[in-house]
Structure formats: C-alpha cells, structure tokens
Amino acid sequence: MDSSVTAPLYRDITDFAHDMPSWVQHLAEIWTELGLLVFGVLFITGWWRARNQDDRALALAVLAPVATAFGYVASEVLKSMVNEERPCRSVAGAAASLVTCPPAGDWSFPSNHSAIAGAAAVALAIARPRLAWLTVPMALLMAFSRVFVGVHYPHDVAVGLVLGSVVSAVVVVVLRRPAQSLARTVRSSGAPVAAWASGPGAVPPRRSRRRGKRH
C-alpha cells in the first residue's frame, strides 16, 4: 500500500495533536478505546428496549452487534492481505505518537477501530434511525482519533469506515427477514430463557368500548 499520499496529512494531524492542551490529548487517548465501549452499551440498551417492541425491532437490535462483527472480520481479512507498516514507525519527521505504537506485524491498513465504529454506527442507525445523530459523529470522531494519537494514516481510517459501514449495511439487509422470523419463533417457544431474552414484544393498544346510546 502506497502511504506516501496521505503521509503529509498524517504529519499535519500529529503536529496538530502535539500543539493541543494535554487534557485534549488525554481525552483523545481515552476516546480511541472508550468509543468501542460506548457502542457496546448502545447495543445492550437497544436490545433491552426492543424486547418491548415488535419482531422487526428485536431482529434489528440483535443484528446490530452481529453486523458489526462482520465488519470487523472483513477489516481483519483485508489487513492480513495488505502489509502496511504503522505510520508511527515509518513516517520520517513525524511527531511521536501519543500512545504506544503497535508492535511490528500489527499492520496499519485498514483501521480495525474505524471499521468497527463505522459498522456499529450504521447498524445502530438502521435499528434506531433517531440514533444516527449520535452514532455517526461518534464513528467519525473515533476514526479521527486513531490518526490524532498517531497509530494510523488518514487513508487507513477512511477505508475502515467505508468498509465497516458497507459490510454492516449488507449484513442487516440480507439477514433481516431470517432474524425477524427467528425472533417470532423464539417469542412463541414458551421457554423461560427465550421469553426473557426476547421479551414480550409490542403490547397491542387497547380498543375503547363505546356504549350504545339509549333511545
């Protein structure tokens, strides 16, 4: 992979990172890993919320982490095929990375963090469209933080975001109907564990009874 195209931008971003106050640097160091935990919390809360919704909502909530896992696997496969050295070791004249540079053999392209973030953002947005205002900026910020702390080139995170997003969307589209059918089956099984995991589903609205008028 020819990294010379984005190496100058990498230098600019890492120089910018070193010019930032120490609290901003520490925040970026924390967010580059903490963002994954936040997505995990959103998966759990989304599933718990979907337990009281229809089969489609439950299927999409369960598919969100599954689609994200597919996005990660696709990124890992591509990473094993493209042996790109980390910029924190290979870019001459660049500022030192804010975090420890990954060991040799832990290749740079694409960014697994960015692929996971992109996949999670898209899957969660499909399951709960109103969350897009939160998940998309989170994914973009996480991707940028990987360059900011000095462990990835800009093209690493850009490709990671796109790859994770596309794979995630395709997985959700392909598996939505089977997952919805499975959710319906699990809910009707009557098993205690299945009933707890899938929830009661959407409660049908009560119909108001109108009393007939007396003449």
Coordinates of N, CA, C and O in Angstrom, one line a residue, residues 16-17 19-30 98 148-149:
F16 N -0.5 18.8 14.9 CA -1.7 19.5 15.5 C -2.0 18.9 16.9 O -2.3 19.6 17.8
A17 N -1.9 17.6 17.0 CA -2.2 16.9 18.2 C -1.2 17.3 19.3 O -1.6 17.5 20.5
D19 N 0.3 20.1 19.5 CA 0.0 21.5 19.9 C -1.2 21.7 20.8 O -1.4 22.8 21.3
M20 N -2.0 20.7 20.9 CA -3.2 20.7 21.7 C -2.8 20.7 23.2 O -1.8 20.1 23.6
P21 N -3.7 21.2 24.1 CA -3.5 21.1 25.5 C -3.5 19.6 25.9 O -4.0 18.8 25.3
S22 N -2.8 19.4 27.0 CA -2.6 18.0 27.5 C -4.0 17.3 27.8 O -4.1 16.1 27.5
W23 N -5.0 18.0 28.2 CA -6.3 17.4 28.5 C -7.0 16.9 27.2 O -7.7 15.9 27.2
V24 N -6.7 17.7 26.1 CA -7.3 17.2 24.8 C -6.6 16.0 24.4 O -7.2 15.0 23.9
Q25 N -5.3 15.9 24.5 CA -4.5 14.7 24.2 C -5.0 13.5 25.0 O -5.2 12.4 24.4
H26 N -5.2 13.7 26.3 CA -5.6 12.6 27.1 C -7.0 12.1 26.7 O -7.4 10.9 26.8
L27 N -7.9 13.1 26.4 CA -9.2 12.8 26.0 C -9.3 12.0 24.7 O -10.0 11.0 24.6
A28 N -8.4 12.3 23.8 CA -8.3 11.6 22.5 C -7.8 10.2 22.8 O -8.3 9.2 22.2
E29 N -6.8 10.0 23.7 CA -6.2 8.7 24.1 C -7.3 7.8 24.7 O -7.4 6.6 24.4
I30 N -8.2 8.4 25.5 CA -9.2 7.7 26.1 C -10.3 7.3 25.1 O -10.8 6.1 25.1
L98 N 1.0 9.7 20.4 CA 0.6 9.9 21.8 C 0.4 8.6 22.6 O 0.4 8.7 23.8
F148 N -5.1 11.0 15.1 CA -4.7 12.0 16.1 C -3.7 11.5 17.1 O -2.7 12.1 17.4
V149 N -3.9 10.2 17.6 CA -2.9 9.7 18.5 C -1.7 9.1 17.8 O -0.8 8.6 18.5

